[in-house]
Amino acid sequence: MINILVVEDEKHVRRLLEAVLKREGYSVVTAEDGVKALEVLDSQHIDLILLDIMMPNMDGYEFAKEVRDGNSLIPILMATAKQLPEDKKKGFRLGTDDYMTKPIDTEEMLLRIQALLRRSQIATARKLEVGKVILDYDALTVTREDEKQTLPQKEFYLLYKLLSYPERIFTRIQLMDEIWGMENESTDTTVNVHINRLRKRFEAYPEFELVSVRGLGYKAVRTL
């Protein structure tokens, strides 16, 4: 079961988020401030953190910094009433993975959590083998026998995502969400451009191909 830590000082909001998440099948642990949340992280495994900013004792910014300074890669979704661009930028600089503003739309929250968890699961695997082709997530490299290519980050993530789920169709919106993020201002034509670059780069590789599914999106097909 996936464990989510809700860090929120307002009691009624904390209880609401806990109820919504449990209804979706998540295991939920709550904390009323950053200090208590750090104690939770020391005592049990957490898969994702839903984090408020304005809290007593230790606010969300300081907590996020503590988590990242400890080399933890737990996905952090920051949910707060602070809406200025400077607030968002500060959160991202400290290691927040995604950001949403209050009042919280619970449906949007669940979609963001699902996207963060998918990205986290892909990152955990680190290496992917497709026939003679090896994709190294940490190095952003694709190796086939004596040939090694280092890809731009987004190109690599896109290829890694598709090859991790062969034959599964992903819409352009899904791919934009997972790889570029929901807040990104790029359009879904960005996915088309990156797919075309990948096709050209790996056109001589017999192990796989990237296929357009008319009216839907893209999928990877393993051919060997």
PDB file of C-alpha atoms in Angstrom:
ATOM      1  CA  MET A   1       0.000   0.000   0.000  1.00  0.00           C
ATOM      2  CA  ILE A   2       1.200   3.530  -0.799  1.00  0.00           C
ATOM      3  CA  ASN A   3       1.885   5.675   2.268  1.00  0.00           C
ATOM      4  CA  ILE A   4       1.152   9.406   2.046  1.00  0.00           C
ATOM      5  CA  LEU A   5       2.213  11.908   4.701  1.00  0.00           C
ATOM      6  CA  VAL A   6      -0.144  14.895   5.043  1.00  0.00           C
ATOM      7  CA  VAL A   7       1.561  17.858   6.734  1.00  0.00           C
ATOM      8  CA  GLU A   8      -1.088  20.468   7.554  1.00  0.00           C
ATOM      9  CA  ASP A   9      -1.677  22.575  10.676  1.00  0.00           C
ATOM     10  CA  GLU A  10      -5.399  23.224  10.151  1.00  0.00           C
ATOM     11  CA  LYS A  11      -7.198  20.337  11.796  1.00  0.00           C
ATOM     12  CA  HIS A  12     -10.328  20.294   9.607  1.00  0.00           C
ATOM     13  CA  VAL A  13      -8.282  20.484   6.393  1.00  0.00           C
ATOM     14  CA  ARG A  14      -5.999  17.713   7.624  1.00  0.00           C
ATOM     15  CA  ARG A  15      -8.968  15.465   8.383  1.00  0.00           C
ATOM     16  CA  LEU A  16     -10.595  16.202   5.017  1.00  0.00           C
ATOM     17  CA  LEU A  17      -7.440  15.347   3.070  1.00  0.00           C
ATOM     18  CA  GLU A  18      -6.939  12.212   5.127  1.00  0.00           C
ATOM     19  CA  ALA A  19     -10.514  11.067   4.404  1.00  0.00           C
ATOM     20  CA  VAL A  20     -10.235  11.738   0.655  1.00  0.00           C
ATOM     21  CA  LEU A  21      -6.934   9.903   0.366  1.00  0.00           C
ATOM     22  CA  LYS A  22      -8.084   6.900   2.410  1.00  0.00           C
ATOM     23  CA  ARG A  23     -11.197   6.650   0.243  1.00  0.00           C
ATOM     24  CA  GLU A  24      -8.851   6.267  -2.759  1.00  0.00           C
ATOM     25  CA  GLY A  25      -7.040   3.391  -1.075  1.00  0.00           C
ATOM     26  CA  TYR A  26      -3.961   5.203   0.229  1.00  0.00           C
ATOM     27  CA  SER A  27      -2.504   4.699   3.687  1.00  0.00           C
ATOM     28  CA  VAL A  28      -2.323   8.113   5.366  1.00  0.00           C
ATOM     29  CA  VAL A  29      -0.156   9.509   8.151  1.00  0.00           C
ATOM     30  CA  THR A  30      -0.700  13.082   9.350  1.00  0.00           C
ATOM     31  CA  ALA A  31       1.454  15.711  11.042  1.00  0.00           C
ATOM     32  CA  GLU A  32       0.555  19.228  12.189  1.00  0.00           C
ATOM     33  CA  ASP A  33       3.922  20.835  11.442  1.00  0.00           C
ATOM     34  CA  GLY A  34       7.337  20.198   9.927  1.00  0.00           C
ATOM     35  CA  VAL A  35       8.904  19.046  13.182  1.00  0.00           C
ATOM     36  CA  LYS A  36       6.323  16.309  13.683  1.00  0.00           C
ATOM     37  CA  ALA A  37       6.594  15.375  10.004  1.00  0.00           C
ATOM     38  CA  LEU A  38      10.355  14.827  10.287  1.00  0.00           C
ATOM     39  CA  GLU A  39       9.688  12.473  13.208  1.00  0.00           C
ATOM     40  CA  VAL A  40       7.319  10.496  10.984  1.00  0.00           C
ATOM     41  CA  LEU A  41       9.964  10.220   8.252  1.00  0.00           C
ATOM     42  CA  ASP A  42      12.443   8.895  10.802  1.00  0.00           C
ATOM     43  CA  SER A  43      10.076   6.143  11.925  1.00  0.00           C
ATOM     44  CA  GLN A  44       8.356   4.818   8.794  1.00  0.00           C
ATOM     45  CA  HIS A  45       8.424   4.563   5.022  1.00  0.00           C
ATOM     46  CA  ILE A  46       6.618   7.340   3.148  1.00  0.00           C
ATOM     47  CA  ASP A  47       5.965   7.348  -0.617  1.00  0.00           C
ATOM     48  CA  LEU A  48       4.712  10.915  -1.051  1.00  0.00           C
ATOM     49  CA  ILE A  49       4.339  14.085   1.022  1.00  0.00           C
ATOM     50  CA  LEU A  50       1.395  16.496   0.762  1.00  0.00           C
ATOM     51  CA  LEU A  51       2.758  19.670   2.331  1.00  0.00           C
ATOM     52  CA  ASP A  52       1.323  22.974   3.570  1.00  0.00           C
ATOM     53  CA  ILE A  53       3.588  26.051   3.779  1.00  0.00           C
ATOM     54  CA  MET A  54       2.276  28.218   6.605  1.00  0.00           C
ATOM     55  CA  MET A  55       2.717  26.181   9.795  1.00  0.00           C
ATOM     56  CA  PRO A  56       4.048  26.808  13.308  1.00  0.00           C
ATOM     57  CA  ASN A  57       7.412  25.519  14.575  1.00  0.00           C
ATOM     58  CA  MET A  58       8.718  24.579  11.093  1.00  0.00           C
ATOM     59  CA  ASP A  59       7.040  25.800   7.920  1.00  0.00           C
ATOM     60  CA  GLY A  60       6.774  23.926   4.619  1.00  0.00           C
ATOM     61  CA  TYR A  61       9.771  25.637   3.038  1.00  0.00           C
ATOM     62  CA  GLU A  62      12.087  24.702   5.875  1.00  0.00           C
ATOM     63  CA  PHE A  63      10.700  21.170   5.987  1.00  0.00           C
ATOM     64  CA  ALA A  64      11.213  20.658   2.236  1.00  0.00           C
ATOM     65  CA  LYS A  65      14.803  21.888   2.573  1.00  0.00           C
ATOM     66  CA  GLU A  66      15.448  19.474   5.454  1.00  0.00           C
ATOM     67  CA  VAL A  67      14.070  16.565   3.420  1.00  0.00           C
ATOM     68  CA  ARG A  68      16.182  17.364   0.355  1.00  0.00           C
ATOM     69  CA  ASP A  69      19.312  18.125   2.414  1.00  0.00           C
ATOM     70  CA  GLY A  70      18.945  14.571   3.717  1.00  0.00           C
ATOM     71  CA  ASN A  71      19.159  13.314   0.099  1.00  0.00           C
ATOM     72  CA  SER A  72      15.590  12.026   0.161  1.00  0.00           C
ATOM     73  CA  LEU A  73      13.838  11.850  -3.216  1.00  0.00           C
ATOM     74  CA  ILE A  74      10.314  11.434  -1.800  1.00  0.00           C
ATOM     75  CA  PRO A  75       7.894  13.322  -4.081  1.00  0.00           C
ATOM     76  CA  ILE A  76       6.565  16.501  -2.459  1.00  0.00           C
ATOM     77  CA  LEU A  77       3.280  18.123  -3.485  1.00  0.00           C
ATOM     78  CA  MET A  78       3.017  21.557  -1.902  1.00  0.00           C
ATOM     79  CA  ALA A  79      -0.545  22.786  -1.244  1.00  0.00           C
ATOM     80  CA  THR A  80      -0.901  26.314   0.063  1.00  0.00           C
ATOM     81  CA  ALA A  81      -2.840  29.579   0.031  1.00  0.00           C
ATOM     82  CA  LYS A  82       0.301  31.380  -1.210  1.00  0.00           C
ATOM     83  CA  GLN A  83      -0.267  32.088  -4.907  1.00  0.00           C
ATOM     84  CA  LEU A  84       2.457  34.524  -5.962  1.00  0.00           C
ATOM     85  CA  PRO A  85       4.954  33.267  -8.583  1.00  0.00           C
ATOM     86  CA  GLU A  86       7.775  34.030  -6.133  1.00  0.00           C
ATOM     87  CA  ASP A  87       6.251  31.610  -3.614  1.00  0.00           C
ATOM     88  CA  LYS A  88       6.057  28.827  -6.194  1.00  0.00           C
ATOM     89  CA  LYS A  89       9.607  29.464  -7.381  1.00  0.00           C
ATOM     90  CA  LYS A  90      10.906  29.327  -3.813  1.00  0.00           C
ATOM     91  CA  GLY A  91       9.146  26.000  -3.276  1.00  0.00           C
ATOM     92  CA  PHE A  92      10.586  24.486  -6.460  1.00  0.00           C
ATOM     93  CA  ARG A  93      14.098  25.724  -5.620  1.00  0.00           C
ATOM     94  CA  LEU A  94      13.869  23.953  -2.263  1.00  0.00           C
ATOM     95  CA  GLY A  95      12.909  20.663  -3.886  1.00  0.00           C
ATOM     96  CA  THR A  96       9.127  20.636  -4.235  1.00  0.00           C
ATOM     97  CA  ASP A  97       7.996  18.448  -7.147  1.00  0.00           C
ATOM     98  CA  ASP A  98       4.587  19.998  -7.752  1.00  0.00           C
ATOM     99  CA  TYR A  99       2.434  22.821  -6.432  1.00  0.00           C
ATOM    100  CA  MET A 100      -1.268  23.530  -6.030  1.00  0.00           C
ATOM    101  CA  THR A 101      -3.112  26.381  -4.356  1.00  0.00           C
ATOM    102  CA  LYS A 102      -5.871  26.433  -1.746  1.00  0.00           C
ATOM    103  CA  PRO A 103      -8.779  25.951  -1.566  1.00  0.00           C
ATOM    104  CA  ILE A 104      -7.769  22.467  -2.669  1.00  0.00           C
ATOM    105  CA  ASP A 105      -9.653  20.834  -5.516  1.00  0.00           C
ATOM    106  CA  THR A 106      -9.494  17.233  -4.286  1.00  0.00           C
ATOM    107  CA  GLU A 107      -9.935  15.751  -7.763  1.00  0.00           C
ATOM    108  CA  GLU A 108      -7.008  17.789  -9.073  1.00  0.00           C
ATOM    109  CA  MET A 109      -5.005  16.805  -5.994  1.00  0.00           C
ATOM    110  CA  LEU A 110      -5.564  13.102  -6.680  1.00  0.00           C
ATOM    111  CA  LEU A 111      -4.515  13.491 -10.323  1.00  0.00           C
ATOM    112  CA  ARG A 112      -1.336  15.299  -9.315  1.00  0.00           C
ATOM    113  CA  ILE A 113      -0.558  12.624  -6.732  1.00  0.00           C
ATOM    114  CA  GLN A 114      -1.040   9.868  -9.300  1.00  0.00           C
ATOM    115  CA  ALA A 115       1.292  11.634 -11.738  1.00  0.00           C
ATOM    116  CA  LEU A 116       3.976  12.152  -9.082  1.00  0.00           C
ATOM    117  CA  LEU A 117       3.797   8.528  -7.980  1.00  0.00           C
ATOM    118  CA  ARG A 118       4.116   7.301 -11.579  1.00  0.00           C
ATOM    119  CA  ARG A 119       7.177   9.454 -12.144  1.00  0.00           C
ATOM    120  CA  SER A 120       8.642   8.262  -8.858  1.00  0.00           C
ATOM    121  CA  GLN A 121       8.136   4.594  -9.758  1.00  0.00           C
ATOM    122  CA  ILE A 122       9.828   5.097 -13.127  1.00  0.00           C
ATOM    123  CA  ALA A 123      12.765   6.821 -11.453  1.00  0.00           C
ATOM    124  CA  THR A 124      13.163   4.018  -8.935  1.00  0.00           C
ATOM    125  CA  ALA A 125      13.840   1.429 -11.636  1.00  0.00           C
ATOM    126  CA  ARG A 126      16.897   3.378 -12.867  1.00  0.00           C
ATOM    127  CA  LYS A 127      17.803   1.018 -15.737  1.00  0.00           C
ATOM    128  CA  LEU A 128      15.774  -0.517 -18.506  1.00  0.00           C
ATOM    129  CA  GLU A 129      16.896  -3.201 -20.978  1.00  0.00           C
ATOM    130  CA  VAL A 130      15.263  -3.683 -24.377  1.00  0.00           C
ATOM    131  CA  GLY A 131      17.122  -6.397 -26.233  1.00  0.00           C
ATOM    132  CA  LYS A 132      20.664  -5.087 -26.670  1.00  0.00           C
ATOM    133  CA  VAL A 133      19.610  -1.564 -25.713  1.00  0.00           C
ATOM    134  CA  ILE A 134      20.208  -0.306 -22.164  1.00  0.00           C
ATOM    135  CA  LEU A 135      18.644   2.920 -20.882  1.00  0.00           C
ATOM    136  CA  ASP A 136      20.400   4.376 -17.824  1.00  0.00           C
ATOM    137  CA  TYR A 137      18.079   6.769 -15.990  1.00  0.00           C
ATOM    138  CA  ASP A 138      20.801   8.412 -13.894  1.00  0.00           C
ATOM    139  CA  ALA A 139      23.177   9.045 -16.803  1.00  0.00           C
ATOM    140  CA  LEU A 140      20.448   9.817 -19.392  1.00  0.00           C
ATOM    141  CA  THR A 141      22.250   7.452 -21.760  1.00  0.00           C
ATOM    142  CA  VAL A 142      21.071   4.897 -24.292  1.00  0.00           C
ATOM    143  CA  THR A 143      23.662   2.205 -25.016  1.00  0.00           C
ATOM    144  CA  ARG A 144      23.626  -0.455 -27.705  1.00  0.00           C
ATOM    145  CA  GLU A 145      26.768  -2.611 -27.886  1.00  0.00           C
ATOM    146  CA  ASP A 146      29.640  -0.129 -28.515  1.00  0.00           C
ATOM    147  CA  GLU A 147      27.378   2.846 -29.239  1.00  0.00           C
ATOM    148  CA  LYS A 148      26.380   5.191 -26.416  1.00  0.00           C
ATOM    149  CA  GLN A 149      24.201   8.279 -26.770  1.00  0.00           C
ATOM    150  CA  THR A 150      23.507  10.866 -24.071  1.00  0.00           C
ATOM    151  CA  LEU A 151      20.053  12.338 -24.593  1.00  0.00           C
ATOM    152  CA  PRO A 152      18.565  15.684 -23.565  1.00  0.00           C
ATOM    153  CA  GLN A 153      16.645  15.152 -20.335  1.00  0.00           C
ATOM    154  CA  LYS A 154      13.092  15.408 -21.697  1.00  0.00           C
ATOM    155  CA  GLU A 155      13.873  13.198 -24.703  1.00  0.00           C
ATOM    156  CA  PHE A 156      15.282  10.539 -22.422  1.00  0.00           C
ATOM    157  CA  TYR A 157      12.335  10.647 -19.995  1.00  0.00           C
ATOM    158  CA  LEU A 158       9.888  10.391 -22.883  1.00  0.00           C
ATOM    159  CA  LEU A 159      11.649   7.363 -24.369  1.00  0.00           C
ATOM    160  CA  TYR A 160      12.050   5.730 -20.950  1.00  0.00           C
ATOM    161  CA  LYS A 161       8.364   6.210 -20.169  1.00  0.00           C
ATOM    162  CA  LEU A 162       7.145   4.696 -23.441  1.00  0.00           C
ATOM    163  CA  LEU A 163       9.533   1.737 -23.345  1.00  0.00           C
ATOM    164  CA  SER A 164       8.632   1.030 -19.716  1.00  0.00           C
ATOM    165  CA  TYR A 165       5.077   0.286 -20.847  1.00  0.00           C
ATOM    166  CA  PRO A 166       5.331  -1.317 -24.317  1.00  0.00           C
ATOM    167  CA  GLU A 167       2.098  -1.392 -26.349  1.00  0.00           C
ATOM    168  CA  ARG A 168       0.401   0.956 -23.905  1.00  0.00           C
ATOM    169  CA  ILE A 169      -1.033   4.077 -25.545  1.00  0.00           C
ATOM    170  CA  PHE A 170      -0.297   7.420 -23.894  1.00  0.00           C
ATOM    171  CA  THR A 171      -2.087  10.591 -24.925  1.00  0.00           C
ATOM    172  CA  ARG A 172      -0.074  13.734 -25.552  1.00  0.00           C
ATOM    173  CA  ILE A 173      -1.698  15.305 -22.492  1.00  0.00           C
ATOM    174  CA  GLN A 174      -0.637  12.369 -20.288  1.00  0.00           C
ATOM    175  CA  LEU A 175       2.937  12.638 -21.513  1.00  0.00           C
ATOM    176  CA  MET A 176       2.984  16.415 -21.064  1.00  0.00           C
ATOM    177  CA  ASP A 177       1.674  15.987 -17.523  1.00  0.00           C
ATOM    178  CA  GLU A 178       4.166  13.341 -16.472  1.00  0.00           C
ATOM    179  CA  ILE A 179       7.309  14.637 -18.187  1.00  0.00           C
ATOM    180  CA  TRP A 180       6.872  18.395 -18.484  1.00  0.00           C
ATOM    181  CA  GLY A 181       4.518  18.879 -15.536  1.00  0.00           C
ATOM    182  CA  MET A 182       0.984  20.237 -15.341  1.00  0.00           C
ATOM    183  CA  GLU A 183       2.184  23.806 -14.742  1.00  0.00           C
ATOM    184  CA  ASN A 184       4.403  23.872 -17.834  1.00  0.00           C
ATOM    185  CA  GLU A 185       3.348  26.337 -20.510  1.00  0.00           C
ATOM    186  CA  SER A 186       4.491  24.163 -23.425  1.00  0.00           C
ATOM    187  CA  THR A 187       1.791  22.832 -25.755  1.00  0.00           C
ATOM    188  CA  ASP A 188       1.194  19.204 -26.597  1.00  0.00           C
ATOM    189  CA  THR A 189       2.937  19.763 -29.944  1.00  0.00           C
ATOM    190  CA  THR A 190       6.124  19.644 -27.868  1.00  0.00           C
ATOM    191  CA  VAL A 191       5.551  15.896 -27.528  1.00  0.00           C
ATOM    192  CA  ASN A 192       5.308  15.538 -31.319  1.00  0.00           C
ATOM    193  CA  VAL A 193       8.626  17.332 -31.784  1.00  0.00           C
ATOM    194  CA  HIS A 194      10.404  15.131 -29.227  1.00  0.00           C
ATOM    195  CA  ILE A 195       8.908  11.935 -30.677  1.00  0.00           C
ATOM    196  CA  ASN A 196      10.185  12.886 -34.137  1.00  0.00           C
ATOM    197  CA  ARG A 197      13.663  13.547 -32.744  1.00  0.00           C
ATOM    198  CA  LEU A 198      13.688  10.179 -31.028  1.00  0.00           C
ATOM    199  CA  ARG A 199      12.539   8.382 -34.168  1.00  0.00           C
ATOM    200  CA  LYS A 200      15.329   9.950 -36.191  1.00  0.00           C
ATOM    201  CA  ARG A 201      17.920   9.254 -33.502  1.00  0.00           C
ATOM    202  CA  PHE A 202      17.024   5.555 -33.190  1.00  0.00           C
ATOM    203  CA  GLU A 203      15.735   4.735 -36.673  1.00  0.00           C
ATOM    204  CA  ALA A 204      18.472   2.120 -37.150  1.00  0.00           C
ATOM    205  CA  TYR A 205      17.702   0.317 -33.884  1.00  0.00           C
ATOM    206  CA  PRO A 206      15.772  -2.915 -34.558  1.00  0.00           C
ATOM    207  CA  GLU A 207      14.683  -3.399 -30.933  1.00  0.00           C
ATOM    208  CA  PHE A 208      11.822  -0.904 -30.829  1.00  0.00           C
ATOM    209  CA  GLU A 209       9.821   1.725 -32.629  1.00  0.00           C
ATOM    210  CA  LEU A 210       7.642   4.626 -31.530  1.00  0.00           C
ATOM    211  CA  VAL A 211       4.216   4.397 -33.101  1.00  0.00           C
ATOM    212  CA  SER A 212       1.581   7.102 -33.567  1.00  0.00           C
ATOM    213  CA  VAL A 213      -1.955   5.976 -32.743  1.00  0.00           C
ATOM    214  CA  ARG A 214      -4.291   8.140 -34.777  1.00  0.00           C
ATOM    215  CA  GLY A 215      -6.512  10.345 -32.659  1.00  0.00           C
ATOM    216  CA  LEU A 216      -5.047   9.032 -29.395  1.00  0.00           C
ATOM    217  CA  GLY A 217      -1.322   9.486 -28.922  1.00  0.00           C
ATOM    218  CA  TYR A 218       1.785   7.297 -28.942  1.00  0.00           C
ATOM    219  CA  LYS A 219       3.033   3.906 -27.894  1.00  0.00           C
ATOM    220  CA  ALA A 220       6.314   2.018 -27.969  1.00  0.00           C
ATOM    221  CA  VAL A 221       6.479  -1.324 -29.733  1.00  0.00           C
ATOM    222  CA  ARG A 222       9.268  -3.756 -28.886  1.00  0.00           C
ATOM    223  CA  THR A 223      10.148  -5.475 -32.141  1.00  0.00           C
ATOM    224  CA  LEU A 224      12.729  -7.962 -30.842  1.00  0.00           C
TER     225      LEU A 224
END
